[in-house]
JSON list of C-alpha atoms and ligand atoms in Angstrom, two decimals:
[
{"chain": "A", "resi": 28, "resn": "MET", "atom": "CA", "xyz": [75.15, 3.66, -44.76]},
{"chain": "A", "resi": 29, "resn": "ILE", "atom": "CA", "xyz": [71.92, 1.92, -45.82]},
{"chain": "A", "resi": 30, "resn": "ALA", "atom": "CA", "xyz": [71.84, -1.66, -45.49]},
{"chain": "A", "resi": 31, "resn": "PRO", "atom": "CA", "xyz": [68.38, -3.12, -47.25]},
{"chain": "A", "resi": 32, "resn": "SER", "atom": "CA", "xyz": [67.27, -6.45, -45.59]},
{"chain": "A", "resi": 33, "resn": "MET", "atom": "CA", "xyz": [66.59, -9.05, -48.30]},
{"chain": "A", "resi": 34, "resn": "LEU", "atom": "CA", "xyz": [64.23, -10.56, -45.88]},
{"chain": "A", "resi": 35, "resn": "ALA", "atom": "CA", "xyz": [61.57, -8.14, -47.32]},
{"chain": "A", "resi": 36, "resn": "SER", "atom": "CA", "xyz": [62.62, -8.82, -50.84]},
{"chain": "A", "resi": 37, "resn": "ASP", "atom": "CA", "xyz": [60.95, -11.30, -53.29]},
{"chain": "A", "resi": 38, "resn": "PHE", "atom": "CA", "xyz": [62.68, -14.61, -52.55]},
{"chain": "A", "resi": 39, "resn": "SER", "atom": "CA", "xyz": [61.77, -16.26, -55.67]},
{"chain": "A", "resi": 40, "resn": "ARG", "atom": "CA", "xyz": [64.12, -13.96, -57.53]},
{"chain": "A", "resi": 41, "resn": "ILE", "atom": "CA", "xyz": [66.52, -13.00, -54.56]},
{"chain": "A", "resi": 42, "resn": "GLY", "atom": "CA", "xyz": [69.50, -12.55, -56.82]},
{"chain": "A", "resi": 43, "resn": "GLU", "atom": "CA", "xyz": [67.81, -10.14, -59.11]},
{"chain": "A", "resi": 44, "resn": "GLU", "atom": "CA", "xyz": [66.53, -8.29, -56.01]},
{"chain": "A", "resi": 45, "resn": "VAL", "atom": "CA", "xyz": [70.24, -7.91, -54.74]},
{"chain": "A", "resi": 46, "resn": "ARG", "atom": "CA", "xyz": [71.31, -6.39, -57.99]},
{"chain": "A", "resi": 47, "resn": "ARG", "atom": "CA", "xyz": [68.28, -4.14, -58.19]},
{"chain": "A", "resi": 48, "resn": "VAL", "atom": "CA", "xyz": [68.84, -2.86, -54.65]},
{"chain": "A", "resi": 49, "resn": "ALA", "atom": "CA", "xyz": [72.76, -2.42, -55.30]},
{"chain": "A", "resi": 50, "resn": "GLU", "atom": "CA", "xyz": [71.90, -0.28, -58.55]},
{"chain": "A", "resi": 51, "resn": "ALA", "atom": "CA", "xyz": [69.62, 1.93, -56.46]},
{"chain": "A", "resi": 52, "resn": "GLY", "atom": "CA", "xyz": [72.48, 2.91, -54.14]},
{"chain": "A", "resi": 53, "resn": "ALA", "atom": "CA", "xyz": [72.57, 0.36, -51.11]},
{"chain": "A", "resi": 54, "resn": "ASP", "atom": "CA", "xyz": [75.85, 0.31, -49.22]},
{"chain": "A", "resi": 55, "resn": "LEU", "atom": "CA", "xyz": [75.62, -3.12, -47.75]},
{"chain": "A", "resi": 56, "resn": "ILE", "atom": "CA", "xyz": [73.37, -6.11, -48.39]},
{"chain": "A", "resi": 57, "resn": "HIS", "atom": "CA", "xyz": [71.86, -7.21, -44.98]},
{"chain": "A", "resi": 58, "resn": "LEU", "atom": "CA", "xyz": [71.09, -10.99, -44.84]},
{"chain": "A", "resi": 59, "resn": "ASP", "atom": "CA", "xyz": [68.97, -12.25, -41.91]},
{"chain": "A", "resi": 60, "resn": "VAL", "atom": "CA", "xyz": [69.81, -16.08, -40.98]},
{"chain": "A", "resi": 61, "resn": "MET", "atom": "CA", "xyz": [67.32, -17.62, -38.53]},
{"chain": "A", "resi": 62, "resn": "ASP", "atom": "CA", "xyz": [67.31, -21.22, -37.26]},
{"chain": "A", "resi": 63, "resn": "GLY", "atom": "CA", "xyz": [63.81, -21.70, -35.80]},
{"chain": "A", "resi": 64, "resn": "HIS", "atom": "CA", "xyz": [65.29, -21.89, -32.21]},
{"chain": "A", "resi": 65, "resn": "PHE", "atom": "CA", "xyz": [66.93, -18.51, -31.28]},
{"chain": "A", "resi": 66, "resn": "VAL", "atom": "CA", "xyz": [63.97, -16.88, -33.04]},
{"chain": "A", "resi": 67, "resn": "PRO", "atom": "CA", "xyz": [60.66, -18.50, -34.26]},
{"chain": "A", "resi": 68, "resn": "ASN", "atom": "CA", "xyz": [61.41, -18.40, -37.93]},
{"chain": "A", "resi": 69, "resn": "LEU", "atom": "CA", "xyz": [63.45, -19.94, -40.66]},
{"chain": "A", "resi": 70, "resn": "THR", "atom": "CA", "xyz": [65.09, -17.98, -43.51]},
{"chain": "A", "resi": 71, "resn": "MET", "atom": "CA", "xyz": [68.43, -18.85, -45.38]},
{"chain": "A", "resi": 72, "resn": "GLY", "atom": "CA", "xyz": [71.70, -20.41, -45.23]},
{"chain": "A", "resi": 73, "resn": "PRO", "atom": "CA", "xyz": [75.02, -20.24, -46.52]},
{"chain": "A", "resi": 74, "resn": "GLN", "atom": "CA", "xyz": [74.27, -22.17, -49.60]},
{"chain": "A", "resi": 75, "resn": "LEU", "atom": "CA", "xyz": [71.75, -19.53, -50.60]},
{"chain": "A", "resi": 76, "resn": "ILE", "atom": "CA", "xyz": [74.04, -16.65, -49.61]},
{"chain": "A", "resi": 77, "resn": "LYS", "atom": "CA", "xyz": [76.70, -18.14, -51.88]},
{"chain": "A", "resi": 78, "resn": "SER", "atom": "CA", "xyz": [74.45, -18.37, -54.50]},
{"chain": "A", "resi": 79, "resn": "ILE", "atom": "CA", "xyz": [73.62, -14.65, -54.76]},
{"chain": "A", "resi": 80, "resn": "ARG", "atom": "CA", "xyz": [77.21, -13.50, -53.96]},
{"chain": "A", "resi": 81, "resn": "SER", "atom": "CA", "xyz": [77.88, -12.97, -57.63]},
{"chain": "A", "resi": 82, "resn": "TYR", "atom": "CA", "xyz": [75.00, -10.38, -58.05]},
{"chain": "A", "resi": 83, "resn": "THR", "atom": "CA", "xyz": [76.98, -7.51, -56.49]},
{"chain": "A", "resi": 84, "resn": "ASP", "atom": "CA", "xyz": [80.23, -6.37, -55.12]},
{"chain": "A", "resi": 85, "resn": "LEU", "atom": "CA", "xyz": [78.74, -4.79, -52.14]},
{"chain": "A", "resi": 86, "resn": "PRO", "atom": "CA", "xyz": [79.66, -6.16, -48.77]},
{"chain": "A", "resi": 87, "resn": "PHE", "atom": "CA", "xyz": [77.40, -8.88, -47.34]},
{"chain": "A", "resi": 88, "resn": "ASP", "atom": "CA", "xyz": [76.11, -7.91, -43.74]},
{"chain": "A", "resi": 89, "resn": "VAL", "atom": "CA", "xyz": [75.21, -11.41, -42.35]},
{"chain": "A", "resi": 90, "resn": "HIS", "atom": "CA", "xyz": [72.96, -11.31, -39.21]},
{"chain": "A", "resi": 91, "resn": "LEU", "atom": "CA", "xyz": [73.01, -14.71, -37.59]},
{"chain": "A", "resi": 92, "resn": "MET", "atom": "CA", "xyz": [70.04, -15.19, -35.39]},
{"chain": "A", "resi": 93, "resn": "LEU", "atom": "CA", "xyz": [71.27, -18.66, -34.28]},
{"chain": "A", "resi": 94, "resn": "SER", "atom": "CA", "xyz": [71.57, -20.43, -30.85]},
{"chain": "A", "resi": 95, "resn": "GLU", "atom": "CA", "xyz": [74.68, -22.22, -31.84]},
{"chain": "A", "resi": 96, "resn": "PRO", "atom": "CA", "xyz": [76.28, -20.26, -34.71]},
{"chain": "A", "resi": 97, "resn": "GLN", "atom": "CA", "xyz": [79.90, -21.71, -34.07]},
{"chain": "A", "resi": 98, "resn": "ALA", "atom": "CA", "xyz": [79.62, -24.75, -36.35]},
{"chain": "A", "resi": 99, "resn": "TYR", "atom": "CA", "xyz": [78.38, -22.58, -39.39]},
{"chain": "A", "resi": 100, "resn": "ILE", "atom": "CA", "xyz": [80.90, -19.62, -39.27]},
{"chain": "A", "resi": 101, "resn": "ASP", "atom": "CA", "xyz": [83.24, -21.13, -41.73]},
{"chain": "A", "resi": 102, "resn": "ALA", "atom": "CA", "xyz": [80.56, -21.85, -44.18]},
{"chain": "A", "resi": 103, "resn": "PHE", "atom": "CA", "xyz": [79.30, -18.15, -44.01]},
{"chain": "A", "resi": 104, "resn": "VAL", "atom": "CA", "xyz": [82.64, -16.89, -44.48]},
{"chain": "A", "resi": 105, "resn": "ASP", "atom": "CA", "xyz": [83.05, -19.26, -47.63]},
{"chain": "A", "resi": 106, "resn": "ALA", "atom": "CA", "xyz": [79.46, -17.94, -48.85]},
{"chain": "A", "resi": 107, "resn": "GLY", "atom": "CA", "xyz": [81.13, -14.52, -48.98]},
{"chain": "A", "resi": 108, "resn": "ALA", "atom": "CA", "xyz": [80.16, -12.69, -45.63]},
{"chain": "A", "resi": 109, "resn": "ASP", "atom": "CA", "xyz": [82.13, -9.45, -45.09]},
{"chain": "A", "resi": 110, "resn": "LEU", "atom": "CA", "xyz": [80.64, -8.78, -41.76]},
{"chain": "A", "resi": 111, "resn": "ILE", "atom": "CA", "xyz": [79.29, -11.54, -39.54]},
{"chain": "A", "resi": 112, "resn": "THR", "atom": "CA", "xyz": [77.04, -10.35, -36.42]},
{"chain": "A", "resi": 113, "resn": "VAL", "atom": "CA", "xyz": [76.14, -12.82, -33.82]},
{"chain": "A", "resi": 114, "resn": "HIS", "atom": "CA", "xyz": [73.88, -12.18, -30.75]},
{"chain": "A", "resi": 115, "resn": "ILE", "atom": "CA", "xyz": [75.35, -11.42, -27.37]},
{"chain": "A", "resi": 116, "resn": "GLU", "atom": "CA", "xyz": [72.60, -13.49, -25.92]},
{"chain": "A", "resi": 117, "resn": "ILE", "atom": "CA", "xyz": [74.62, -16.76, -26.92]},
{"chain": "A", "resi": 118, "resn": "GLU", "atom": "CA", "xyz": [77.00, -15.75, -24.19]},
{"chain": "A", "resi": 119, "resn": "GLU", "atom": "CA", "xyz": [79.68, -18.30, -23.28]},
{"chain": "A", "resi": 120, "resn": "GLN", "atom": "CA", "xyz": [80.29, -19.17, -26.99]},
{"chain": "A", "resi": 121, "resn": "LEU", "atom": "CA", "xyz": [80.95, -15.48, -27.76]},
{"chain": "A", "resi": 122, "resn": "PRO", "atom": "CA", "xyz": [84.71, -15.04, -27.06]},
{"chain": "A", "resi": 123, "resn": "THR", "atom": "CA", "xyz": [85.64, -18.01, -29.20]},
{"chain": "A", "resi": 124, "resn": "ILE", "atom": "CA", "xyz": [83.34, -17.07, -32.07]},
{"chain": "A", "resi": 125, "resn": "ILE", "atom": "CA", "xyz": [84.82, -13.56, -31.97]},
{"chain": "A", "resi": 126, "resn": "ASP", "atom": "CA", "xyz": [88.08, -15.08, -32.65]},
{"chain": "A", "resi": 127, "resn": "GLN", "atom": "CA", "xyz": [86.92, -17.46, -35.21]},
{"chain": "A", "resi": 128, "resn": "ILE", "atom": "CA", "xyz": [85.27, -14.80, -37.28]},
{"chain": "A", "resi": 129, "resn": "LYS", "atom": "CA", "xyz": [88.47, -12.47, -37.02]},
{"chain": "A", "resi": 130, "resn": "SER", "atom": "CA", "xyz": [90.87, -15.55, -37.90]},
{"chain": "A", "resi": 131, "resn": "HIS", "atom": "CA", "xyz": [89.41, -15.32, -41.39]},
{"chain": "A", "resi": 132, "resn": "GLY", "atom": "CA", "xyz": [89.93, -11.59, -41.70]},
{"chain": "A", "resi": 133, "resn": "VAL", "atom": "CA", "xyz": [86.10, -10.88, -41.59]},
{"chain": "A", "resi": 134, "resn": "LYS", "atom": "CA", "xyz": [84.64, -8.12, -39.63]},
{"chain": "A", "resi": 135, "resn": "VAL", "atom": "CA", "xyz": [82.50, -8.95, -36.46]},
{"chain": "A", "resi": 136, "resn": "GLY", "atom": "CA", "xyz": [79.38, -7.44, -34.99]},
{"chain": "A", "resi": 137, "resn": "ILE", "atom": "CA", "xyz": [77.33, -8.10, -31.86]},
{"chain": "A", "resi": 138, "resn": "ALA", "atom": "CA", "xyz": [73.61, -7.86, -31.84]},
{"chain": "A", "resi": 139, "resn": "LEU", "atom": "CA", "xyz": [71.54, -7.21, -28.62]},
{"chain": "A", "resi": 140, "resn": "ARG", "atom": "CA", "xyz": [67.86, -8.08, -28.38]},
{"chain": "A", "resi": 141, "resn": "PRO", "atom": "CA", "xyz": [65.70, -5.23, -27.29]},
{"chain": "A", "resi": 142, "resn": "LYS", "atom": "CA", "xyz": [65.72, -6.16, -23.85]},
{"chain": "A", "resi": 143, "resn": "THR", "atom": "CA", "xyz": [69.30, -6.96, -23.36]},
{"chain": "A", "resi": 144, "resn": "PRO", "atom": "CA", "xyz": [71.04, -3.82, -21.82]},
{"chain": "A", "resi": 145, "resn": "VAL", "atom": "CA", "xyz": [74.22, -2.12, -23.11]},
{"chain": "A", "resi": 146, "resn": "THR", "atom": "CA", "xyz": [76.31, -3.22, -20.22]},
{"chain": "A", "resi": 147, "resn": "ALA", "atom": "CA", "xyz": [76.10, -6.77, -21.56]},
{"chain": "A", "resi": 148, "resn": "VAL", "atom": "CA", "xyz": [78.17, -5.78, -24.61]},
{"chain": "A", "resi": 149, "resn": "ASP", "atom": "CA", "xyz": [80.59, -3.43, -22.82]},
{"chain": "A", "resi": 150, "resn": "PRO", "atom": "CA", "xyz": [83.47, -6.02, -22.40]},
{"chain": "A", "resi": 151, "resn": "TYR", "atom": "CA", "xyz": [83.24, -6.75, -26.01]},
{"chain": "A", "resi": 152, "resn": "LEU", "atom": "CA", "xyz": [83.48, -3.21, -27.51]},
{"chain": "A", "resi": 153, "resn": "ALA", "atom": "CA", "xyz": [87.15, -2.89, -28.12]},
{"chain": "A", "resi": 154, "resn": "GLU", "atom": "CA", "xyz": [87.04, -6.11, -30.07]},
{"chain": "A", "resi": 155, "resn": "VAL", "atom": "CA", "xyz": [84.50, -5.78, -32.65]},
{"chain": "A", "resi": 156, "resn": "ASP", "atom": "CA", "xyz": [83.75, -3.59, -35.57]},
{"chain": "A", "resi": 157, "resn": "LEU", "atom": "CA", "xyz": [79.97, -3.04, -35.02]},
{"chain": "A", "resi": 158, "resn": "ILE", "atom": "CA", "xyz": [77.26, -3.27, -32.41]},
{"chain": "A", "resi": 159, "resn": "LEU", "atom": "CA", "xyz": [73.77, -3.85, -33.48]},
{"chain": "A", "resi": 160, "resn": "PRO", "atom": "CA", "xyz": [71.05, -2.92, -30.92]},
{"chain": "A", "resi": 161, "resn": "MET", "atom": "CA", "xyz": [67.81, -4.45, -32.33]},
{"chain": "A", "resi": 162, "resn": "SER", "atom": "CA", "xyz": [64.85, -1.98, -32.43]},
{"chain": "A", "resi": 163, "resn": "VAL", "atom": "CA", "xyz": [62.41, -4.99, -32.68]},
{"chain": "A", "resi": 164, "resn": "GLU", "atom": "CA", "xyz": [62.32, -8.51, -31.48]},
{"chain": "A", "resi": 165, "resn": "PRO", "atom": "CA", "xyz": [64.46, -10.27, -34.06]},
{"chain": "A", "resi": 166, "resn": "GLY", "atom": "CA", "xyz": [62.51, -12.99, -36.13]},
{"chain": "A", "resi": 167, "resn": "PHE", "atom": "CA", "xyz": [60.24, -10.97, -38.57]},
{"chain": "A", "resi": 168, "resn": "GLY", "atom": "CA", "xyz": [60.44, -7.83, -40.60]},
{"chain": "A", "resi": 169, "resn": "GLY", "atom": "CA", "xyz": [57.65, -5.49, -40.65]},
{"chain": "A", "resi": 170, "resn": "GLN", "atom": "CA", "xyz": [57.25, -4.56, -36.81]},
{"chain": "A", "resi": 171, "resn": "SER", "atom": "CA", "xyz": [57.32, -1.16, -35.19]},
{"chain": "A", "resi": 172, "resn": "PHE", "atom": "CA", "xyz": [60.31, 0.49, -34.07]},
{"chain": "A", "resi": 173, "resn": "GLN", "atom": "CA", "xyz": [60.83, 0.26, -30.38]},
{"chain": "A", "resi": 174, "resn": "LYS", "atom": "CA", "xyz": [61.45, 3.63, -29.02]},
{"chain": "A", "resi": 175, "resn": "ASP", "atom": "CA", "xyz": [63.61, 2.62, -26.00]},
{"chain": "A", "resi": 176, "resn": "THR", "atom": "CA", "xyz": [66.24, 1.64, -28.57]},
{"chain": "A", "resi": 177, "resn": "LEU", "atom": "CA", "xyz": [67.22, 5.44, -28.82]},
{"chain": "A", "resi": 178, "resn": "ASN", "atom": "CA", "xyz": [68.54, 5.37, -25.20]},
{"chain": "A", "resi": 179, "resn": "LYS", "atom": "CA", "xyz": [70.67, 2.32, -26.05]},
{"chain": "A", "resi": 180, "resn": "ILE", "atom": "CA", "xyz": [72.21, 3.91, -29.02]},
{"chain": "A", "resi": 181, "resn": "GLY", "atom": "CA", "xyz": [72.98, 7.07, -27.15]},
{"chain": "A", "resi": 182, "resn": "GLN", "atom": "CA", "xyz": [74.74, 4.93, -24.43]},
{"chain": "A", "resi": 183, "resn": "LEU", "atom": "CA", "xyz": [76.66, 3.03, -26.88]},
{"chain": "A", "resi": 184, "resn": "TRP", "atom": "CA", "xyz": [77.71, 6.11, -28.81]},
{"chain": "A", "resi": 185, "resn": "GLN", "atom": "CA", "xyz": [78.96, 7.67, -25.46]},
{"chain": "A", "resi": 186, "resn": "LEU", "atom": "CA", "xyz": [80.86, 4.48, -24.42]},
{"chain": "A", "resi": 187, "resn": "ILE", "atom": "CA", "xyz": [82.52, 4.32, -28.01]},
{"chain": "A", "resi": 188, "resn": "GLN", "atom": "CA", "xyz": [83.54, 8.03, -27.95]},
{"chain": "A", "resi": 189, "resn": "ALA", "atom": "CA", "xyz": [84.92, 7.95, -24.50]},
{"chain": "A", "resi": 190, "resn": "ARG", "atom": "CA", "xyz": [87.13, 5.15, -25.36]},
{"chain": "A", "resi": 191, "resn": "ARG", "atom": "CA", "xyz": [87.98, 6.32, -28.84]},
{"chain": "A", "resi": 192, "resn": "LEU", "atom": "CA", "xyz": [87.03, 3.14, -30.46]},
{"chain": "A", "resi": 193, "resn": "ASP", "atom": "CA", "xyz": [86.28, 2.52, -34.08]},
{"chain": "A", "resi": 194, "resn": "VAL", "atom": "CA", "xyz": [83.11, 0.71, -33.73]},
{"chain": "A", "resi": 195, "resn": "ALA", "atom": "CA", "xyz": [80.04, 1.41, -35.88]},
{"chain": "A", "resi": 196, "resn": "ILE", "atom": "CA", "xyz": [76.51, 1.35, -34.62]},
{"chain": "A", "resi": 197, "resn": "GLU", "atom": "CA", "xyz": [73.93, -0.44, -36.74]},
{"chain": "A", "resi": 198, "resn": "VAL", "atom": "CA", "xyz": [70.15, -0.37, -36.20]},
{"chain": "A", "resi": 199, "resn": "ASP", "atom": "CA", "xyz": [67.68, -3.13, -37.39]},
{"chain": "A", "resi": 200, "resn": "GLY", "atom": "CA", "xyz": [64.12, -3.15, -37.28]},
{"chain": "A", "resi": 201, "resn": "GLY", "atom": "CA", "xyz": [61.15, -0.80, -38.10]},
{"chain": "A", "resi": 202, "resn": "ILE", "atom": "CA", "xyz": [63.36, 1.85, -39.68]},
{"chain": "A", "resi": 203, "resn": "ASN", "atom": "CA", "xyz": [61.55, 4.36, -41.85]},
{"chain": "A", "resi": 204, "resn": "GLN", "atom": "CA", "xyz": [61.94, 8.02, -42.83]},
{"chain": "A", "resi": 205, "resn": "GLU", "atom": "CA", "xyz": [60.79, 8.93, -39.28]},
{"chain": "A", "resi": 206, "resn": "THR", "atom": "CA", "xyz": [62.82, 6.53, -37.28]},
{"chain": "A", "resi": 207, "resn": "ALA", "atom": "CA", "xyz": [65.90, 7.05, -39.47]},
{"chain": "A", "resi": 208, "resn": "ALA", "atom": "CA", "xyz": [65.92, 10.72, -38.36]},
{"chain": "A", "resi": 209, "resn": "LEU", "atom": "CA", "xyz": [65.71, 9.66, -34.63]},
{"chain": "A", "resi": 210, "resn": "VAL", "atom": "CA", "xyz": [68.37, 6.93, -34.65]},
{"chain": "A", "resi": 211, "resn": "GLY", "atom": "CA", "xyz": [70.75, 9.17, -36.87]},
{"chain": "A", "resi": 212, "resn": "ARG", "atom": "CA", "xyz": [70.53, 11.92, -34.19]},
{"chain": "A", "resi": 213, "resn": "CYS", "atom": "CA", "xyz": [71.50, 9.39, -31.46]},
{"chain": "A", "resi": 214, "resn": "GLY", "atom": "CA", "xyz": [74.72, 8.16, -33.44]},
{"chain": "A", "resi": 215, "resn": "ALA", "atom": "CA", "xyz": [73.61, 5.29, -35.44]},
{"chain": "A", "resi": 216, "resn": "THR", "atom": "CA", "xyz": [75.55, 5.15, -38.79]},
{"chain": "A", "resi": 217, "resn": "VAL", "atom": "CA", "xyz": [74.32, 1.76, -40.48]},
{"chain": "A", "resi": 218, "resn": "LEU", "atom": "CA", "xyz": [70.69, 1.63, -40.96]},
{"chain": "A", "resi": 219, "resn": "VAL", "atom": "CA", "xyz": [69.28, -1.74, -41.72]},
{"chain": "A", "resi": 220, "resn": "ALA", "atom": "CA", "xyz": [65.60, -1.38, -43.45]},
{"chain": "A", "resi": 221, "resn": "GLY", "atom": "CA", "xyz": [63.41, -4.13, -45.05]},
{"chain": "A", "resi": 222, "resn": "THR", "atom": "CA", "xyz": [59.92, -2.96, -45.40]},
{"chain": "A", "resi": 223, "resn": "ALA", "atom": "CA", "xyz": [60.78, 0.78, -45.92]},
{"chain": "A", "resi": 224, "resn": "ILE", "atom": "CA", "xyz": [62.79, -0.20, -49.09]},
{"chain": "A", "resi": 225, "resn": "PHE", "atom": "CA", "xyz": [61.12, -3.26, -50.79]},
{"chain": "A", "resi": 226, "resn": "GLY", "atom": "CA", "xyz": [57.61, -1.78, -49.98]},
{"chain": "A", "resi": 227, "resn": "GLN", "atom": "CA", "xyz": [58.34, 1.09, -52.39]},
{"chain": "A", "resi": 228, "resn": "ASP", "atom": "CA", "xyz": [58.47, 0.88, -56.15]},
{"chain": "A", "resi": 229, "resn": "ASP", "atom": "CA", "xyz": [61.33, 3.33, -56.45]},
{"chain": "A", "resi": 230, "resn": "LEU", "atom": "CA", "xyz": [63.96, 1.80, -54.60]},
{"chain": "A", "resi": 231, "resn": "HIS", "atom": "CA", "xyz": [66.55, 4.61, -55.41]},
{"chain": "A", "resi": 232, "resn": "HIS", "atom": "CA", "xyz": [64.22, 7.09, -53.95]},
{"chain": "A", "resi": 233, "resn": "ALA", "atom": "CA", "xyz": [63.60, 4.83, -50.98]},
{"chain": "A", "resi": 234, "resn": "ILE", "atom": "CA", "xyz": [67.33, 4.45, -50.31]},
{"chain": "A", "resi": 235, "resn": "ARG", "atom": "CA", "xyz": [68.17, 8.09, -50.80]},
{"chain": "A", "resi": 236, "resn": "SER", "atom": "CA", "xyz": [65.29, 9.44, -48.57]},
{"chain": "A", "resi": 237, "resn": "LEU", "atom": "CA", "xyz": [66.45, 7.10, -45.59]},
{"chain": "A", "resi": 238, "resn": "ARG", "atom": "CA", "xyz": [69.99, 8.25, -46.04]},
{"chain": "A", "resi": 239, "resn": "GLN", "atom": "CA", "xyz": [68.84, 11.86, -46.09]},
{"chain": "A", "resi": 240, "resn": "ALA", "atom": "CA", "xyz": [66.58, 11.37, -43.06]},
{"chain": "A", "resi": 241, "resn": "ALA", "atom": "CA", "xyz": [69.30, 9.90, -40.97]},
{"chain": "A", "resi": 242, "resn": "ALA", "atom": "CA", "xyz": [71.75, 12.52, -41.86]},
{"chain": "A", "resi": 243, "resn": "SER", "atom": "CA", "xyz": [69.34, 15.28, -41.00]},
{"chain": "A", "resi": 244, "resn": "GLY", "atom": "CA", "xyz": [68.44, 13.87, -37.57]},
{"chain": "B", "resi": 13, "resn": "DX5", "atom": "C1", "xyz": [64.38, -9.01, -37.87]},
{"chain": "B", "resi": 13, "resn": "DX5", "atom": "C2", "xyz": [65.57, -8.87, -39.04]},
{"chain": "B", "resi": 13, "resn": "DX5", "atom": "C3", "xyz": [65.60, -7.60, -39.68]},
{"chain": "B", "resi": 13, "resn": "DX5", "atom": "C4", "xyz": [64.13, -7.37, -40.58]},
{"chain": "B", "resi": 13, "resn": "DX5", "atom": "C5", "xyz": [63.94, -5.74, -40.57]},
{"chain": "B", "resi": 13, "resn": "DX5", "atom": "O1", "xyz": [64.70, -10.04, -37.06]},
{"chain": "B", "resi": 13, "resn": "DX5", "atom": "O2", "xyz": [66.73, -8.82, -38.33]},
{"chain": "B", "resi": 13, "resn": "DX5", "atom": "O3", "xyz": [66.63, -7.26, -40.48]},
{"chain": "B", "resi": 13, "resn": "DX5", "atom": "O4", "xyz": [64.32, -7.71, -41.91]},
{"chain": "B", "resi": 13, "resn": "DX5", "atom": "O5", "xyz": [62.72, -5.56, -41.28]},
{"chain": "B", "resi": 13, "resn": "DX5", "atom": "P1", "xyz": [62.04, -4.23, -41.26]},
{"chain": "B", "resi": 13, "resn": "DX5", "atom": "O6", "xyz": [62.72, -3.16, -41.76]},
{"chain": "B", "resi": 13, "resn": "DX5", "atom": "O7", "xyz": [60.77, -4.53, -42.24]},
{"chain": "B", "resi": 13, "resn": "DX5", "atom": "O8", "xyz": [61.72, -3.92, -39.77]},
{"chain": "B", "resi": 14, "resn": "ZN", "atom": "ZN1", "xyz": [68.68, -8.31, -39.39]}
]
């Protein structure tokens, strides 16, 4: 599945951008929420997400890069999130937040920064719908893919298979035609891409090429 990151879209008309990418064949809409603390950037909040919810029926994949997401989970659910991903690095808050997200019937993901090992998420694998090993330091679009991520995807894939779990592996950061093939080969099934999609004039072609590259890997 291809999840365009709206971070790379034209924020002055973000609703239209959501519609444009949905019509071009996206599977999910990836929304990056940053607090200026967990990461050194600020982006959007629940009010903005709610305002673009009516532009598509596609699921909203909300990536929370927040030090303290707990107080905002209900607002993101109300804004129309279908999947909420929080970072493993918030540690002690995690069990409560997983339960909180699930209590709303919304899917749960856990993201890892590039330097966080797979062993950190191991205890949570059976409880979540998705794991997101970040392939760049979270905070900004347009960075280069970190190749170490491939090992992590492979390790995650093996753990998930060995336990016969139904957990998707998403990758986020520096995904283009070349890296899509690499992550697809290692077992990733959800690919986030910002620059590689919104940097093209033909969004349909950009999305289809990434999907084909991932499948061919
Ligand atoms: C970075 C965000 C990504 C970002 C990806 O913290 O989580 O979703 O938008 O951008 P590209 O695809 O340009 O690397
Ligand atoms: Zn993201």
